[in-house]
GROMACS .gro file of C-alpha atoms in nm:
model
  344
    1MET     CA    1  -4.505   2.355   4.456
    2ASN     CA    2  -4.373   2.097   4.705
    3TYR     CA    3  -4.061   1.983   4.520
    4SER     CA    4  -3.950   1.723   4.774
    5ALA     CA    5  -4.294   1.559   4.768
    6ILE     CA    6  -4.284   1.543   4.387
    7VAL     CA    7  -3.934   1.391   4.393
    8ARG     CA    8  -4.049   1.130   4.649
    9LYS     CA    9  -4.350   1.044   4.432
   10ALA     CA   10  -4.124   1.017   4.129
   11TRP     CA   11  -3.895   0.775   4.312
   12GLU     CA   12  -4.188   0.564   4.429
   13GLY     CA   13  -4.281   0.522   4.064
   14TYR     CA   14  -3.929   0.409   3.992
   15ASP     CA   15  -3.850   0.175   4.283
   16ALA     CA   16  -4.073   0.194   4.592
   17SER     CA   17  -3.870  -0.084   4.759
   18LYS     CA   18  -3.575   0.151   4.815
   19THR     CA   19  -3.639   0.406   5.093
   20ILE     CA   20  -3.529   0.769   5.074
   21LYS     CA   21  -3.352   0.902   5.384
   22THR     CA   22  -3.285   1.264   5.282
   23ILE     CA   23  -3.344   1.499   4.988
   24ASP     CA   24  -3.105   1.794   4.965
   25ASP     CA   25  -3.151   2.084   4.723
   26ILE     CA   26  -2.815   2.136   4.548
   27SER     CA   27  -2.946   2.373   4.278
   28ALA     CA   28  -2.716   2.648   4.151
   29GLN     CA   29  -2.994   2.902   4.224
   30VAL     CA   30  -2.945   3.063   3.882
   31SER     CA   31  -3.227   2.886   3.699
   32THR     CA   32  -3.579   2.777   3.787
   33ASN     CA   33  -3.480   2.412   3.747
   34HIS     CA   34  -3.413   2.226   4.070
   35VAL     CA   35  -3.144   1.966   4.135
   36PHE     CA   36  -3.154   1.738   4.438
   37ARG     CA   37  -2.916   1.489   4.597
   38ILE     CA   38  -3.113   1.189   4.723
   39THR     CA   39  -2.960   0.974   4.993
   40PHE     CA   40  -3.120   0.636   5.070
   41ASP     CA   41  -3.134   0.433   5.389
   42ASP     CA   42  -2.847   0.217   5.259
   43ASP     CA   43  -2.644   0.537   5.190
   44ASP     CA   44  -2.666   0.503   4.812
   45ILE     CA   45  -2.690   0.840   4.639
   46ILE     CA   46  -2.853   0.956   4.316
   47ILE     CA   47  -2.929   1.296   4.164
   48ALA     CA   48  -3.280   1.417   4.069
   49LYS     CA   49  -3.357   1.703   3.832
   50LEU     CA   50  -3.700   1.866   3.840
   51SER     CA   51  -3.819   2.102   3.567
   52ASN     CA   52  -4.151   2.280   3.528
   53PHE     CA   53  -4.110   2.500   3.220
   54GLY     CA   54  -4.122   2.425   2.849
   55LYS     CA   55  -4.286   2.113   2.711
   56TYR     CA   56  -4.279   1.771   2.872
   57GLU     CA   57  -4.241   1.615   2.526
   58TYR     CA   58  -3.924   1.816   2.461
   59PHE     CA   59  -3.783   1.730   2.805
   60LYS     CA   60  -3.844   1.360   2.739
   61GLU     CA   61  -3.706   1.383   2.385
   62ASP     CA   62  -3.387   1.557   2.500
   63HIS     CA   63  -3.309   1.308   2.773
   64ARG     CA   64  -3.367   1.009   2.548
   65ILE     CA   65  -3.132   1.155   2.287
   66ILE     CA   66  -2.872   1.231   2.555
   67HIS     CA   67  -2.898   0.875   2.688
   68SER     CA   68  -2.851   0.734   2.340
   69LEU     CA   69  -2.555   0.967   2.287
   70SER     CA   70  -2.389   0.876   2.618
   71ASN     CA   71  -2.440   0.506   2.547
   72ASN     CA   72  -2.289   0.526   2.197
   73LEU     CA   73  -1.994   0.762   2.244
   74LEU     CA   74  -1.666   0.578   2.207
   75TYR     CA   75  -1.332   0.624   2.386
   76PRO     CA   76  -1.224   0.871   2.520
   77PHE     CA   77  -1.575   1.009   2.573
   78GLU     CA   78  -1.758   0.689   2.666
   79ASN     CA   79  -1.803   0.800   3.030
   80LEU     CA   80  -1.819   1.176   2.975
   81LEU     CA   81  -2.194   1.234   3.009
   82ALA     CA   82  -2.396   1.188   3.327
   83LYS     CA   83  -2.613   0.876   3.289
   84SER     CA   84  -2.990   0.884   3.341
   85LEU     CA   85  -3.155   0.598   3.529
   86LEU     CA   86  -3.348   0.353   3.312
   87LYS     CA   87  -3.664   0.155   3.378
   88ASN     CA   88  -3.782  -0.111   3.136
   89ASN     CA   89  -3.482  -0.019   2.922
   90ARG     CA   90  -3.595   0.344   2.874
   91VAL     CA   91  -3.501   0.668   3.047
   92TYR     CA   92  -3.736   0.699   3.341
   93ILE     CA   93  -3.917   1.034   3.351
   94TYR     CA   94  -4.189   1.109   3.603
   95LYS     CA   95  -4.463   1.349   3.499
   96HIS     CA   96  -4.637   1.535   3.783
   97LYS     CA   97  -4.973   1.698   3.713
   98GLN     CA   98  -5.194   1.821   3.993
   99ALA     CA   99  -5.419   2.126   4.041
  100GLY     CA  100  -5.278   2.303   3.737
  101GLU     CA  101  -4.917   2.229   3.837
  102ASP     CA  102  -4.696   2.051   3.584
  103ALA     CA  103  -4.345   1.924   3.654
  104TRP     CA  104  -4.124   1.639   3.542
  105VAL     CA  105  -3.838   1.457   3.710
  106VAL     CA  106  -3.544   1.259   3.577
  107PHE     CA  107  -3.283   1.072   3.785
  108TYR     CA  108  -2.907   1.055   3.724
  109ASN     CA  109  -2.619   0.854   3.857
  110PRO     CA  110  -2.390   1.096   4.045
  111THR     CA  111  -2.117   1.236   3.819
  112ARG     CA  112  -1.753   1.190   3.908
  113ILE     CA  113  -1.569   1.520   3.905
  114LEU     CA  114  -1.194   1.553   3.871
  115GLU     CA  115  -1.046   1.898   3.813
  116ARG     CA  116  -1.227   2.222   3.732
  117LEU     CA  117  -1.069   2.469   3.496
  118PRO     CA  118  -0.970   2.798   3.663
  119ARG     CA  119  -1.212   3.091   3.643
  120ARG     CA  120  -0.979   3.261   3.394
  121LEU     CA  121  -0.804   3.027   3.152
  122SER     CA  122  -0.438   3.048   3.053
  123ASP     CA  123  -0.337   3.027   2.686
  124ASP     CA  124  -0.240   2.662   2.740
  125HIS     CA  125  -0.582   2.589   2.891
  126ILE     CA  126  -0.751   2.753   2.592
  127LYS     CA  127  -0.548   2.551   2.342
  128ARG     CA  128  -0.625   2.221   2.517
  129PHE     CA  129  -0.991   2.313   2.552
  130GLY     CA  130  -1.013   2.391   2.179
  131GLN     CA  131  -0.851   2.059   2.088
  132GLN     CA  132  -1.074   1.861   2.324
  133ILE     CA  133  -1.396   2.026   2.206
  134GLY     CA  134  -1.292   1.968   1.843
  135LYS     CA  135  -1.253   1.598   1.918
  136PHE     CA  136  -1.578   1.584   2.115
  137HIS     CA  137  -1.779   1.750   1.836
  138LYS     CA  138  -1.625   1.510   1.586
  139ALA     CA  139  -1.727   1.213   1.804
  140CYS     CA  140  -2.083   1.352   1.834
  141ALA     CA  141  -2.106   1.408   1.456
  142LYS     CA  142  -2.025   1.041   1.392
  143LEU     CA  143  -2.340   0.943   1.584
  144ARG     CA  144  -2.583   1.184   1.420
  145HIS     CA  145  -2.742   0.911   1.205
  146VAL     CA  146  -2.813   0.672   1.494
  147LEU     CA  147  -2.962   0.909   1.751
  148PRO     CA  148  -3.340   0.949   1.800
  149LYS     CA  149  -3.504   1.221   1.593
  150SER     CA  150  -3.575   1.564   1.741
  151GLU     CA  151  -3.882   1.779   1.678
  152LYS     CA  152  -3.717   2.105   1.789
  153THR     CA  153  -3.556   2.331   1.531
  154LEU     CA  154  -3.433   2.689   1.541
  155ARG     CA  155  -3.721   2.788   1.314
  156THR     CA  156  -3.986   2.631   1.542
  157ASP     CA  157  -3.849   2.820   1.843
  158ILE     CA  158  -3.841   3.156   1.665
  159ASN     CA  159  -4.191   3.098   1.526
  160ALA     CA  160  -4.308   3.017   1.880
  161LEU     CA  161  -4.171   3.352   1.999
  162LEU     CA  162  -4.344   3.535   1.712
  163GLN     CA  163  -4.669   3.363   1.805
  164GLN     CA  164  -4.631   3.467   2.170
  165ILE     CA  165  -4.571   3.828   2.065
  166ASP     CA  166  -4.881   3.825   1.844
  167GLN     CA  167  -5.090   3.684   2.129
  168ASP     CA  168  -4.975   3.938   2.390
  169GLU     CA  169  -4.738   4.217   2.294
  170THR     CA  170  -4.746   4.366   2.644
  171ALA     CA  171  -4.579   4.052   2.783
  172PHE     CA  172  -4.257   4.175   2.619
  173GLY     CA  173  -4.277   4.540   2.724
  174SER     CA  174  -4.402   4.819   2.502
  175ARG     CA  175  -4.544   4.799   2.150
  176MET     CA  176  -4.213   4.938   2.026
  177GLN     CA  177  -4.020   4.661   2.201
  178ALA     CA  178  -4.253   4.397   2.055
  179ASP     CA  179  -4.193   4.537   1.706
  180TYR     CA  180  -3.819   4.536   1.774
  181LEU     CA  181  -3.832   4.167   1.866
  182LYS     CA  182  -4.032   4.090   1.551
  183TYR     CA  183  -3.766   4.267   1.346
  184HIS     CA  184  -3.489   4.050   1.494
  185CYS     CA  185  -3.693   3.733   1.450
  186ASP     CA  186  -3.746   3.824   1.084
  187GLN     CA  187  -3.376   3.900   1.043
  188PHE     CA  188  -3.285   3.561   1.186
  189LEU     CA  189  -3.527   3.374   0.959
  190LYS     CA  190  -3.415   3.575   0.656
  191ASN     CA  191  -3.040   3.545   0.721
  192ARG     CA  192  -3.047   3.169   0.771
  193SER     CA  193  -3.051   3.126   0.392
  194LYS     CA  194  -2.733   3.334   0.346
  195TYR     CA  195  -2.488   3.085   0.486
  196ASN     CA  196  -2.549   2.757   0.297
  197MET     CA  197  -2.684   2.611   0.618
  198ASN     CA  198  -2.810   2.304   0.433
  199THR     CA  199  -2.442   2.200   0.424
  200PHE     CA  200  -2.403   2.225   0.805
  201GLU     CA  201  -2.422   1.898   1.000
  202ILE     CA  202  -2.689   1.853   1.268
  203ILE     CA  203  -2.524   1.716   1.583
  204PRO     CA  204  -2.606   1.702   1.957
  205VAL     CA  205  -2.515   2.036   2.119
  206PHE     CA  206  -2.532   2.133   2.486
  207ILE     CA  207  -2.511   2.514   2.433
  208ASP     CA  208  -2.465   2.607   2.800
  209TRP     CA  209  -2.094   2.542   2.862
  210ASN     CA  210  -1.948   2.706   3.169
  211ILE     CA  211  -1.669   2.634   3.415
  212GLY     CA  212  -1.923   2.489   3.660
  213ASN     CA  213  -2.072   2.211   3.444
  214PHE     CA  214  -1.775   2.006   3.326
  215SER     CA  215  -1.451   1.870   3.467
  216VAL     CA  216  -1.117   1.770   3.316
  217THR     CA  217  -0.825   1.536   3.390
  218ASN     CA  218  -0.483   1.658   3.503
  219LYS     CA  219  -0.391   1.656   3.132
  220GLN     CA  220  -0.681   1.896   3.059
  221GLU     CA  221  -0.882   1.627   2.879
  222LEU     CA  222  -1.262   1.638   2.906
  223TYR     CA  223  -1.363   1.404   3.187
  224SER     CA  224  -1.727   1.468   3.285
  225ARG     CA  225  -2.017   1.689   3.173
  226TRP     CA  226  -2.353   1.745   3.340
  227ASP     CA  227  -2.641   1.997   3.340
  228TYR     CA  228  -2.841   1.958   3.017
  229ASP     CA  229  -3.084   2.249   3.036
  230TRP     CA  230  -3.034   2.378   2.679
  231PHE     CA  231  -2.950   2.058   2.494
  232ARG     CA  232  -3.075   2.022   2.136
  233MET     CA  233  -2.997   1.862   1.801
  234SER     CA  234  -2.866   2.150   1.593
  235TYR     CA  235  -2.559   2.302   1.426
  236ARG     CA  236  -2.228   2.276   1.611
  237MET     CA  237  -2.194   2.655   1.598
  238MET     CA  238  -2.474   2.672   1.856
  239ASP     CA  239  -2.213   2.575   2.119
  240PHE     CA  240  -1.956   2.837   2.023
  241TYR     CA  241  -2.092   3.147   2.193
  242PHE     CA  242  -2.053   2.971   2.527
  243PHE     CA  243  -1.706   2.844   2.435
  244ALA     CA  244  -1.618   3.211   2.375
  245ARG     CA  245  -1.748   3.293   2.724
  246VAL     CA  246  -1.549   3.009   2.884
  247VAL     CA  247  -1.222   3.135   2.732
  248SER     CA  248  -1.301   3.508   2.760
  249ASP     CA  249  -1.065   3.756   2.921
  250VAL     CA  250  -1.305   3.834   3.208
  251GLY     CA  251  -1.335   3.464   3.288
  252ASP     CA  252  -1.614   3.299   3.484
  253ARG     CA  253  -1.817   3.551   3.685
  254THR     CA  254  -2.083   3.518   3.954
  255VAL     CA  255  -2.268   3.819   3.808
  256PHE     CA  256  -2.290   3.748   3.437
  257SER     CA  257  -2.399   3.915   3.116
  258TYR     CA  258  -2.430   3.798   2.756
  259ASN     CA  259  -2.227   4.048   2.554
  260ILE     CA  260  -2.134   3.973   2.193
  261ASN     CA  261  -1.778   4.108   2.215
  262VAL     CA  262  -1.635   3.779   2.344
  263LEU     CA  263  -1.679   3.641   1.989
  264ASN     CA  264  -1.405   3.870   1.859
  265GLU     CA  265  -1.156   3.838   2.144
  266PRO     CA  266  -0.802   3.713   2.061
  267ARG     CA  267  -0.855   3.440   2.321
  268PHE     CA  268  -1.157   3.306   2.131
  269ILE     CA  269  -0.956   3.318   1.808
  270LEU     CA  270  -0.688   3.107   1.980
  271PHE     CA  271  -0.959   2.857   2.080
  272LEU     CA  272  -1.090   2.849   1.719
  273GLN     CA  273  -0.742   2.793   1.576
  274GLU     CA  274  -0.686   2.487   1.795
  275TYR     CA  275  -1.037   2.353   1.730
  276HIS     CA  276  -0.990   2.406   1.354
  277LYS     CA  277  -0.671   2.194   1.352
  278VAL     CA  278  -0.872   1.899   1.488
  279ASN     CA  279  -1.213   1.962   1.331
  280PRO     CA  280  -1.204   2.210   1.037
  281ILE     CA  281  -1.456   2.497   1.035
  282LYS     CA  282  -1.615   2.653   0.726
  283ALA     CA  283  -1.613   3.029   0.667
  284ASP     CA  284  -1.995   3.029   0.643
  285GLU     CA  285  -2.016   2.866   0.987
  286LEU     CA  286  -1.819   3.156   1.134
  287ARG     CA  287  -2.044   3.405   0.955
  288PHE     CA  288  -2.342   3.221   1.105
  289LEU     CA  289  -2.212   3.291   1.458
  290LYS     CA  290  -2.389   3.628   1.446
  291GLU     CA  291  -2.721   3.448   1.399
  292VAL     CA  292  -2.633   3.196   1.672
  293TYR     CA  293  -2.595   3.488   1.911
  294ARG     CA  294  -2.917   3.652   1.788
  295PHE     CA  295  -3.105   3.322   1.835
  296PHE     CA  296  -2.962   3.275   2.184
  297ILE     CA  297  -3.082   3.618   2.298
  298LEU     CA  298  -3.425   3.583   2.134
  299ASN     CA  299  -3.493   3.227   2.247
  300TYR     CA  300  -3.318   3.172   2.579
  301VAL     CA  301  -3.317   3.527   2.719
  302ILE     CA  302  -3.640   3.676   2.578
  303LYS     CA  303  -3.874   3.382   2.506
  304ASP     CA  304  -3.776   3.151   2.792
  305GLY     CA  305  -3.588   3.387   3.023
  306LYS     CA  306  -3.862   3.439   3.282
  307HIS     CA  307  -3.934   3.066   3.288
  308PHE     CA  308  -3.573   2.953   3.305
  309PHE     CA  309  -3.370   3.213   3.496
  310ALA     CA  310  -3.437   3.305   3.855
  311GLU     CA  311  -3.634   3.632   3.862
  312GLN     CA  312  -3.343   3.862   3.950
  313TYR     CA  313  -3.139   3.731   3.656
  314ALA     CA  314  -3.432   3.723   3.414
  315ASN     CA  315  -3.521   4.088   3.472
  316LYS     CA  316  -3.159   4.202   3.440
  317LEU     CA  317  -3.085   3.998   3.126
  318GLN     CA  318  -3.406   4.092   2.947
  319ALA     CA  319  -3.349   4.462   3.009
  320GLU     CA  320  -2.993   4.424   2.878
  321ALA     CA  321  -3.126   4.235   2.574
  322PHE     CA  322  -3.312   4.545   2.457
  323ASP     CA  323  -3.048   4.798   2.563
  324ILE     CA  324  -2.725   4.614   2.477
  325TYR     CA  325  -2.745   4.264   2.327
  326LEU     CA  326  -2.983   4.296   2.032
  327PRO     CA  327  -2.852   4.639   1.919
  328SER     CA  328  -2.501   4.488   1.907
  329VAL     CA  329  -2.586   4.192   1.680
  330ASP     CA  330  -2.547   4.364   1.342
  331ARG     CA  331  -2.304   4.627   1.467
  332ASP     CA  332  -2.032   4.466   1.677
  333PHE     CA  333  -1.953   4.120   1.537
  334ASN     CA  334  -1.680   4.085   1.272
  335ALA     CA  335  -1.676   3.739   1.114
  336ASP     CA  336  -1.389   3.838   0.881
  337LEU     CA  337  -1.159   3.872   1.181
  338LEU     CA  338  -1.217   3.504   1.263
  339ILE     CA  339  -1.208   3.388   0.901
  340ASP     CA  340  -0.875   3.566   0.837
  341ALA     CA  341  -0.724   3.423   1.155
  342LEU     CA  342  -0.815   3.069   1.044
  343LYS     CA  343  -0.699   3.141   0.686
  344ILE     CA  344  -1.018   3.001   0.530
   0.00000   0.00000   0.00000
């Protein structure tokens, strides 16, 4: 697939009067999505994101919700999210379809970046991060009634995985591995009813939080956030596994894994305590974290892993999912440790 040619075609559909000088690939090389910096003849710069996995309708839906969210967030988050370019007052998304190739492109204004958090956070960093995320989630929750509706749910994604397994068990390894995945899908669907989830608010969540996709001020306040690969309207707890990874003792790593043990680290408990002071958490939400982790492994590592992650990461993570991640779900997470620490 000629990505530069698709990006040029996408821009022509947006504003053919403005001439592109260069297109530079600035992708992180971790996922199959591609990010480009476009420089024009007049030296203006914009960012293009090209994706070719998943459903175009979901891509369009996500970016329209994110635009609405970014437009409606109030101080101090009114400029936090990277802004998509609009045409005719709607987010402009180019859909490429040619010779069996599908891809879609969205354009962003470049994001201003101030300070990055260190690879391993201090206790003070963790406390400030917990407070800031508590405030951000509260601001997002206030907008839940005015944002566009979303078709994606946790149930639809798990059912899609079950359907894929039924269609071709060999795509997920052996028959035994396929049965193992079905078991965990069934456990997720069954356990959802245990935690009074009908009382949980549905808010915009970005899920993939890491040191490389947000910046802060010199007072450790959230300043800018970009990279919306796993955005969805869901429960706020969907964000918390990645918060645990951000504050974890090992810190940000180039070679990464998705172990469950970060959810019981003292550093994550410190984060939760500060978040809870700003935006109180229910005990059932903390119990639900086990299912959040199970869903993440089933949906983003197993179902979409080969489409989203670069091949070397996909193969490694999917092997670890069977050997390490899924076996640890019901064995290694202790919600009571978190509940006791928050005294709820």
